[in-house]
PDB file of C-alpha atoms in Angstrom:
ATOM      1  CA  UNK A 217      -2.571 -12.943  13.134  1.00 62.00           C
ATOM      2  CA  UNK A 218      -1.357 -16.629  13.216  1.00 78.00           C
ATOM      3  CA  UNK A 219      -2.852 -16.419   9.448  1.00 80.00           C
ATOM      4  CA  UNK A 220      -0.652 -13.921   8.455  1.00 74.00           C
ATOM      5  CA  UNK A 221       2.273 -15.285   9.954  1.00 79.00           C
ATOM      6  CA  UNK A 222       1.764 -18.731   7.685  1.00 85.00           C
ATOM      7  CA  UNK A 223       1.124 -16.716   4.982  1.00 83.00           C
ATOM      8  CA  UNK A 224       4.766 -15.064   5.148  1.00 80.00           C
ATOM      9  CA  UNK A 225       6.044 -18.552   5.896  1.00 84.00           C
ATOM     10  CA  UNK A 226       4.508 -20.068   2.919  1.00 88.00           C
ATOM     11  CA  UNK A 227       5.443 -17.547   0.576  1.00 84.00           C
ATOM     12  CA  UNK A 228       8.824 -17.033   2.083  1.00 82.00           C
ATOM     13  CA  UNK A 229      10.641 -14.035   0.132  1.00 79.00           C
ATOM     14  CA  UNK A 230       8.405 -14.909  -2.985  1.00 86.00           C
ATOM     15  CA  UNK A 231       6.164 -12.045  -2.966  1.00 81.00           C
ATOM     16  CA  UNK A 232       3.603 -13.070  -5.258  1.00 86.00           C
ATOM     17  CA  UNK A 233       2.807 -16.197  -3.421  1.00 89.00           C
ATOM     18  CA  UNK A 234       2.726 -14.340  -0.155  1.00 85.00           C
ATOM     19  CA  UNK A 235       0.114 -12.183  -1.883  1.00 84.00           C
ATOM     20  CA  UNK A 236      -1.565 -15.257  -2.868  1.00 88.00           C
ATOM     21  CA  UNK A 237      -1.759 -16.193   0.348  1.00 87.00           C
ATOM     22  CA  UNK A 238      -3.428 -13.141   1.856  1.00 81.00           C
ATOM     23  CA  UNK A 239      -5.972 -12.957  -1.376  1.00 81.00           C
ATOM     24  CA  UNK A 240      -7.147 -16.425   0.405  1.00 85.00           C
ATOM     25  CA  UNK A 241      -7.092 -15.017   4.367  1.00 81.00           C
ATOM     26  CA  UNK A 242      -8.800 -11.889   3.041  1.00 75.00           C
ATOM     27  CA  UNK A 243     -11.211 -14.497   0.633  1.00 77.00           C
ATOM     28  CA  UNK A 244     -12.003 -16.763   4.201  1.00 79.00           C
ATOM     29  CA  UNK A 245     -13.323 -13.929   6.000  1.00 71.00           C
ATOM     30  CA  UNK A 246     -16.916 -12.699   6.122  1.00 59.00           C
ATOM     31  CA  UNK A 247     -17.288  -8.657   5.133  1.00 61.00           C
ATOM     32  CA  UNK A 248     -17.103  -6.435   7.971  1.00 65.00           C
ATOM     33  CA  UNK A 249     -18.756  -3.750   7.091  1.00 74.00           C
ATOM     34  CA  UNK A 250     -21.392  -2.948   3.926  1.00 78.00           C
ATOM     35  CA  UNK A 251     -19.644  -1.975   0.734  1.00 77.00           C
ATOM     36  CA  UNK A 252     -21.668   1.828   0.879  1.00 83.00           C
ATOM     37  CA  UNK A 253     -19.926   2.392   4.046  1.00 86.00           C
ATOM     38  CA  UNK A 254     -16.668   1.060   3.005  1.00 83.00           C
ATOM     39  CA  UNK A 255     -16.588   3.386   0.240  1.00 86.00           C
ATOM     40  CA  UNK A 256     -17.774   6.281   1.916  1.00 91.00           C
ATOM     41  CA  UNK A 257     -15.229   5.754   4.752  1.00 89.00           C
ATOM     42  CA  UNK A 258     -12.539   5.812   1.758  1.00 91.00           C
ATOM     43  CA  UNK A 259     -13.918   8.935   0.576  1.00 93.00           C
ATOM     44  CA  UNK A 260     -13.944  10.901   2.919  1.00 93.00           C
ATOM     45  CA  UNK A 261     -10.472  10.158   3.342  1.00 90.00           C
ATOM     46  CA  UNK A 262      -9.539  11.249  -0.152  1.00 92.00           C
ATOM     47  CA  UNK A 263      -8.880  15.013  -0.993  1.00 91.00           C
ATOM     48  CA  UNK A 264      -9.628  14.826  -4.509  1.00 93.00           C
ATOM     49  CA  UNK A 265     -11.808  12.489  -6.032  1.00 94.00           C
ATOM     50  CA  UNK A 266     -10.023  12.601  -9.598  1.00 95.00           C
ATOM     51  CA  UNK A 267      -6.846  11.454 -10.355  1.00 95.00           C
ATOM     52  CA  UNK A 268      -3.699  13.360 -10.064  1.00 93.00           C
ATOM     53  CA  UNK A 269      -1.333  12.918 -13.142  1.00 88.00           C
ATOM     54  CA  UNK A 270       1.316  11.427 -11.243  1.00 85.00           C
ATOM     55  CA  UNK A 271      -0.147   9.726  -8.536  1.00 89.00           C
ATOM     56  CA  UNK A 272       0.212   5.913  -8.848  1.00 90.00           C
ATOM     57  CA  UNK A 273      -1.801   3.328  -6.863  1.00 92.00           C
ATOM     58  CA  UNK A 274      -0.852  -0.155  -6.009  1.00 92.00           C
ATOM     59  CA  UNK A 275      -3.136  -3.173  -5.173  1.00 94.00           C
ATOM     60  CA  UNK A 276      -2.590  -7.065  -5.012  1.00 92.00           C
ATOM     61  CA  UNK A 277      -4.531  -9.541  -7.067  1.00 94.00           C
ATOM     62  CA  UNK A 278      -6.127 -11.574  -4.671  1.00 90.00           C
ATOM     63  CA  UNK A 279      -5.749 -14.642  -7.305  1.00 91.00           C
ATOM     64  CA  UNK A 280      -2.474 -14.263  -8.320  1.00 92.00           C
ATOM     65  CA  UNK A 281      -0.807 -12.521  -5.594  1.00 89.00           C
ATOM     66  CA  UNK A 282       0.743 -10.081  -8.276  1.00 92.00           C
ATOM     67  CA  UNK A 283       1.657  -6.417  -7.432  1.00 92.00           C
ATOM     68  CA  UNK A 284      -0.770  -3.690  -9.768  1.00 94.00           C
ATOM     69  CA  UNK A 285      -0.579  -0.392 -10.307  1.00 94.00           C
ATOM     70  CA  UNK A 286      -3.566   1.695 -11.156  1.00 96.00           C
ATOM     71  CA  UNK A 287      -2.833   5.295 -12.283  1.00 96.00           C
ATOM     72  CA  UNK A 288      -4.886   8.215 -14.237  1.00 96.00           C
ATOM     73  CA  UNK A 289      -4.640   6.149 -17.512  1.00 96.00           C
ATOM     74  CA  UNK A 290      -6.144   2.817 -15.780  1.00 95.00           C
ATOM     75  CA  UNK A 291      -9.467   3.482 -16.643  1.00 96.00           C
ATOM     76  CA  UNK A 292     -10.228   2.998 -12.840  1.00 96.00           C
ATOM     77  CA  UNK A 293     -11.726   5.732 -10.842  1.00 96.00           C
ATOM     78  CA  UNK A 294      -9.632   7.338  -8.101  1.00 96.00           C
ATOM     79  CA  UNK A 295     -11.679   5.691  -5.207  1.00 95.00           C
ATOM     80  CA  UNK A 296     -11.826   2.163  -6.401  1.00 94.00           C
ATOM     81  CA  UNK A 297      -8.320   2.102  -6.777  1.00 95.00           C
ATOM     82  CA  UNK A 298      -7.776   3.661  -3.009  1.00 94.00           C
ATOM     83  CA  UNK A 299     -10.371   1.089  -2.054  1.00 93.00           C
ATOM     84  CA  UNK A 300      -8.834  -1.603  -3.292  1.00 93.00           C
ATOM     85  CA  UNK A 301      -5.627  -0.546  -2.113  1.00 91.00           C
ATOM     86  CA  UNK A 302      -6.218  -0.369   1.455  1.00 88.00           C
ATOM     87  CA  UNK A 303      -8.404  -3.282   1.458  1.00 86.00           C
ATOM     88  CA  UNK A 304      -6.089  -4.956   4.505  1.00 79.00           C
ATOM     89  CA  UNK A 305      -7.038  -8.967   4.294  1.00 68.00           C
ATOM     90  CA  UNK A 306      -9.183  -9.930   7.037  1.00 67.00           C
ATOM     91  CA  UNK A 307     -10.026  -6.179   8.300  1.00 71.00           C
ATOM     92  CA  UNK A 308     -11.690  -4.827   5.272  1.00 78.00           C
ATOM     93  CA  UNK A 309     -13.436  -5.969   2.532  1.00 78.00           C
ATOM     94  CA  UNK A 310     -12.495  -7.288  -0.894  1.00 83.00           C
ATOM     95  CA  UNK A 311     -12.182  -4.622  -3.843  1.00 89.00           C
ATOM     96  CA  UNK A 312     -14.031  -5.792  -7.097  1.00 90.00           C
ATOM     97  CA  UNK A 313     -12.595  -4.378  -9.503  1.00 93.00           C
ATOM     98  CA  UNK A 314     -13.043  -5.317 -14.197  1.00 92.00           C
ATOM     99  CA  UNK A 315     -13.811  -9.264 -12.951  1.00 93.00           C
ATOM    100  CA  UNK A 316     -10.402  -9.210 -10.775  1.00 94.00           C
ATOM    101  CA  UNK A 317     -10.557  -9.401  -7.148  1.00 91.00           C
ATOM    102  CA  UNK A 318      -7.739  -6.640  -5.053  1.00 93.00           C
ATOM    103  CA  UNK A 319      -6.261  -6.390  -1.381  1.00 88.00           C
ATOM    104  CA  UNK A 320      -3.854  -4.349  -0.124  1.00 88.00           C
ATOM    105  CA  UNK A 321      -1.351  -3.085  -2.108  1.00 84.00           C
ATOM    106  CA  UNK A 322       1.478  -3.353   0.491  1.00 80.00           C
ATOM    107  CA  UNK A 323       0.851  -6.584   1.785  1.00 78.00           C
ATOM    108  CA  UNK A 324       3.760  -7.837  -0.083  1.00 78.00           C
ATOM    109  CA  UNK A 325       5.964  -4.889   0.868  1.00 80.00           C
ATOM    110  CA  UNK A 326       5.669  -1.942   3.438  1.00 74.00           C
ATOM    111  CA  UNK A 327       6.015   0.627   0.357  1.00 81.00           C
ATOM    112  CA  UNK A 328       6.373  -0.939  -2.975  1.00 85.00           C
ATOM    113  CA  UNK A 329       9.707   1.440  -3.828  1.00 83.00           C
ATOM    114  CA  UNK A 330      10.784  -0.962  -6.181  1.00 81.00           C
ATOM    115  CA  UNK A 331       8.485   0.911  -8.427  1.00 85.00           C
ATOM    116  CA  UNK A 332      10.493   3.931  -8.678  1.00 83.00           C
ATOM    117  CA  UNK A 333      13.952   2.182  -9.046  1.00 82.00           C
ATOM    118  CA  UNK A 334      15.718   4.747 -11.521  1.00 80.00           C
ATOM    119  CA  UNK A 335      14.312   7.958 -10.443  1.00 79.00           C
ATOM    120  CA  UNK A 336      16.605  10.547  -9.004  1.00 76.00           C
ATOM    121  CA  UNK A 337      14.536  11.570  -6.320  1.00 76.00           C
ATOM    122  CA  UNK A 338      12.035   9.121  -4.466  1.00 76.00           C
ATOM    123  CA  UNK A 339       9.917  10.091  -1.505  1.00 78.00           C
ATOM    124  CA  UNK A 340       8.387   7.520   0.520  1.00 78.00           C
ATOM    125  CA  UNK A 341       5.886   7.626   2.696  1.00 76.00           C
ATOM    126  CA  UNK A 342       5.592   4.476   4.260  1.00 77.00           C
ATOM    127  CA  UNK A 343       3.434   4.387   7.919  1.00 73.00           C
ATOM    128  CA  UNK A 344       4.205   0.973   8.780  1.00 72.00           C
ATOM    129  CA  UNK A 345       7.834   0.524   7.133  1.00 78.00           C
ATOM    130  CA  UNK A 346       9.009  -2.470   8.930  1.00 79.00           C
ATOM    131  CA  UNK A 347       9.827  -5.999   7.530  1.00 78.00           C
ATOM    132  CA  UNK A 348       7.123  -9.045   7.962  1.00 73.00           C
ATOM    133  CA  UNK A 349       8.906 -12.250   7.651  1.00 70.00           C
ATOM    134  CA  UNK A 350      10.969 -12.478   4.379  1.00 69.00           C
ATOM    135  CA  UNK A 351       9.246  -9.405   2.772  1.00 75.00           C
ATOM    136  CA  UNK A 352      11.216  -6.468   3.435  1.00 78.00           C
ATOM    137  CA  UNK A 353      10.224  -3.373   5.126  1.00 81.00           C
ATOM    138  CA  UNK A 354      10.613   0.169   3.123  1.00 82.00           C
ATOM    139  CA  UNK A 355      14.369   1.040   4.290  1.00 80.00           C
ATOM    140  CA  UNK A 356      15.487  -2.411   2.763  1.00 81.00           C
ATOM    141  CA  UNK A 357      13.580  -1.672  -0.268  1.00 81.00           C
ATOM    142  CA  UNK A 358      14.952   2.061  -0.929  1.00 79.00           C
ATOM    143  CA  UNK A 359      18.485   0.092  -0.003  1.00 78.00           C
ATOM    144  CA  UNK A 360      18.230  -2.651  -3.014  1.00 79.00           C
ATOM    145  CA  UNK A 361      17.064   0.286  -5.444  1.00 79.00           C
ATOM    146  CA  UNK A 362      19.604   0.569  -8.317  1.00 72.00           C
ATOM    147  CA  UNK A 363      20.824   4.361  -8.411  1.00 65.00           C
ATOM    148  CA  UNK A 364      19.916   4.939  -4.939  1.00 60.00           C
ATOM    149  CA  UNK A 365      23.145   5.256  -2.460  1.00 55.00           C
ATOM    150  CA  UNK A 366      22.207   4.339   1.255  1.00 52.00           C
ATOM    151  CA  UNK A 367      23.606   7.142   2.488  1.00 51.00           C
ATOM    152  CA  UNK A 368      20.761   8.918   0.575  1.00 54.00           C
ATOM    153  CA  UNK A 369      18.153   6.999   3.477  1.00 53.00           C
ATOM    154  CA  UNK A 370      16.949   9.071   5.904  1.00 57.00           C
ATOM    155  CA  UNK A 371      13.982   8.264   8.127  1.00 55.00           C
ATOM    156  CA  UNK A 372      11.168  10.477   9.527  1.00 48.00           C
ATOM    157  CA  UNK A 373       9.536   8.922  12.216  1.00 47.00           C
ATOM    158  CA  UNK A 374       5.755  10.192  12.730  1.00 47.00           C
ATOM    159  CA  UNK A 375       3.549   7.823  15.366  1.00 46.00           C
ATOM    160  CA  UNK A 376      -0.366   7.479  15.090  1.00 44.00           C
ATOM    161  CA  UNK A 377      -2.195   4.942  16.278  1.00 48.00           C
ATOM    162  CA  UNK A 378      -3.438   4.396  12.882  1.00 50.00           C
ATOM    163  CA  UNK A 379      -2.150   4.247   9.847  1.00 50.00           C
ATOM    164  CA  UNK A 380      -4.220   6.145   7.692  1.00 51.00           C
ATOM    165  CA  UNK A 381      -4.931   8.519  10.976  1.00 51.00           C
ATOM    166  CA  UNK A 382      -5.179  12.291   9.481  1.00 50.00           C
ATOM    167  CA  UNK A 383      -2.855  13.187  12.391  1.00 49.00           C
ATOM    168  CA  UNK A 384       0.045  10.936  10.297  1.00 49.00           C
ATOM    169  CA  UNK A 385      -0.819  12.027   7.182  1.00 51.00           C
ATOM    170  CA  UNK A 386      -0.784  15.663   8.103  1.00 53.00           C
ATOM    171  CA  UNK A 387       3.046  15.448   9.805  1.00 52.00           C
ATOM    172  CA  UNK A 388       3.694  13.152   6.555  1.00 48.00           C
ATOM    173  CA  UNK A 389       2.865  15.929   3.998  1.00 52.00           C
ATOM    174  CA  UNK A 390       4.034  18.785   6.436  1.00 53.00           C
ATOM    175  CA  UNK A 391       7.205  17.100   6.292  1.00 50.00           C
ATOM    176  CA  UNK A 392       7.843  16.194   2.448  1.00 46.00           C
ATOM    177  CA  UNK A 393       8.613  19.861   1.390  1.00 48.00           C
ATOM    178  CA  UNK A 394      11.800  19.575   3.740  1.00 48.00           C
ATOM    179  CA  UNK A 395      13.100  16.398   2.347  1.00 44.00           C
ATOM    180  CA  UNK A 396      13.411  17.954  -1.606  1.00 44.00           C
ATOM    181  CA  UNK A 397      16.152  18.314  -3.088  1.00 45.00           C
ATOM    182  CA  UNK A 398      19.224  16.201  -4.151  1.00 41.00           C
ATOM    183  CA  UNK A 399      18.741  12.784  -4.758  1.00 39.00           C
ATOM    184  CA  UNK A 400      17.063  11.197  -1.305  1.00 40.00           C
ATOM    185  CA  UNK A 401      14.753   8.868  -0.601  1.00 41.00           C
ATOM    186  CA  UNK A 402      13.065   9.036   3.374  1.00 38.00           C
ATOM    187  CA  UNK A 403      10.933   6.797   4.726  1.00 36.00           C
TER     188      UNK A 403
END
């Protein structure tokens, strides 16, 4: 934790060197687990195995620290992209991915919204939505969107004890169907 903590100090509100920093916590740790049982973990998480048009998948470069997105047009398939997304520095392993190294796509924010500034409608999931240090947490994000009045912010609270618990992720998606409409963003 004290790793993570001088990685947010380092970086400060730059979040591309704060990603840097966690490519080389995530780098300085041995792999937990095999790579086989990694990706079968990740699997059987996943619903669908092939992309969804719209879906959009974010993942750092552990090199550069910059923010990716993989989609359906990537040339990626579906689990390497989740893999490398949820590869959390320093719990699971490093994503190899066409010669480039990936962590965690929201090490450098709790939701990446900034990637849908301009759309009229945003839904965000976001399990762990608070700030870290400088980074903000998802209801700052949705706030500093262009287009996207804060009274339009409205928060769903849903506890698991882990993130990517199917418990969550069932209230999650049982919830999104009530939060269409108008132009509203929930995190």
């Amino acid at each position: 934790m004290a790793e993570w903590l001088e990685a947010f100090r380092v970086g400060g509100a730059d979040r591309a060197i704060v990603g840097a920093e966690f490519g080389k916590i995530a780098k300085a740790h041995p792999k937990p687990i095999p790579l086989e049982r990694r990706r079968a973990l990740v699997e059987a998480r996943l619903v669908v195995l092939e992309w969804p048009p719209a879906l959009r998948v974010t993942a750092i470069d552990a090199e550069t620290g910059e923010l990716h997105v993989f989609d359906s047009q990537s040339g990626v398939a579906l689990l390497d992209a989740v893999s490398a997304s949820s590869a959390v520095r320093g719990v699971w392993r490093l994503e190899h991915i066409n010669d480039r190294t990936w962590i965690d796509g929201g090490m450098v924010s709790a939701a990446n919204t900034r990637l849908a500034d301009g759309y009229d409608r945003v839904l965000v999931i976001a399990p762990m939505p608070w700030a870290f240090g400088e980074i903000p947490g998802a209801a700052e994000d949705v706030a500093a969107m262009s287009g996207m009045p804060r009274s339009c912010l409205r928060r769903l609270t849903s506890e698991a004890p882990q993130p990517s618990d199917r418990i969550l992720s069932t209230q999650s998606a049982a919830a999104s169907p009530r939060q269409r409409g108008g132009n509203r963003a929930s995190t």
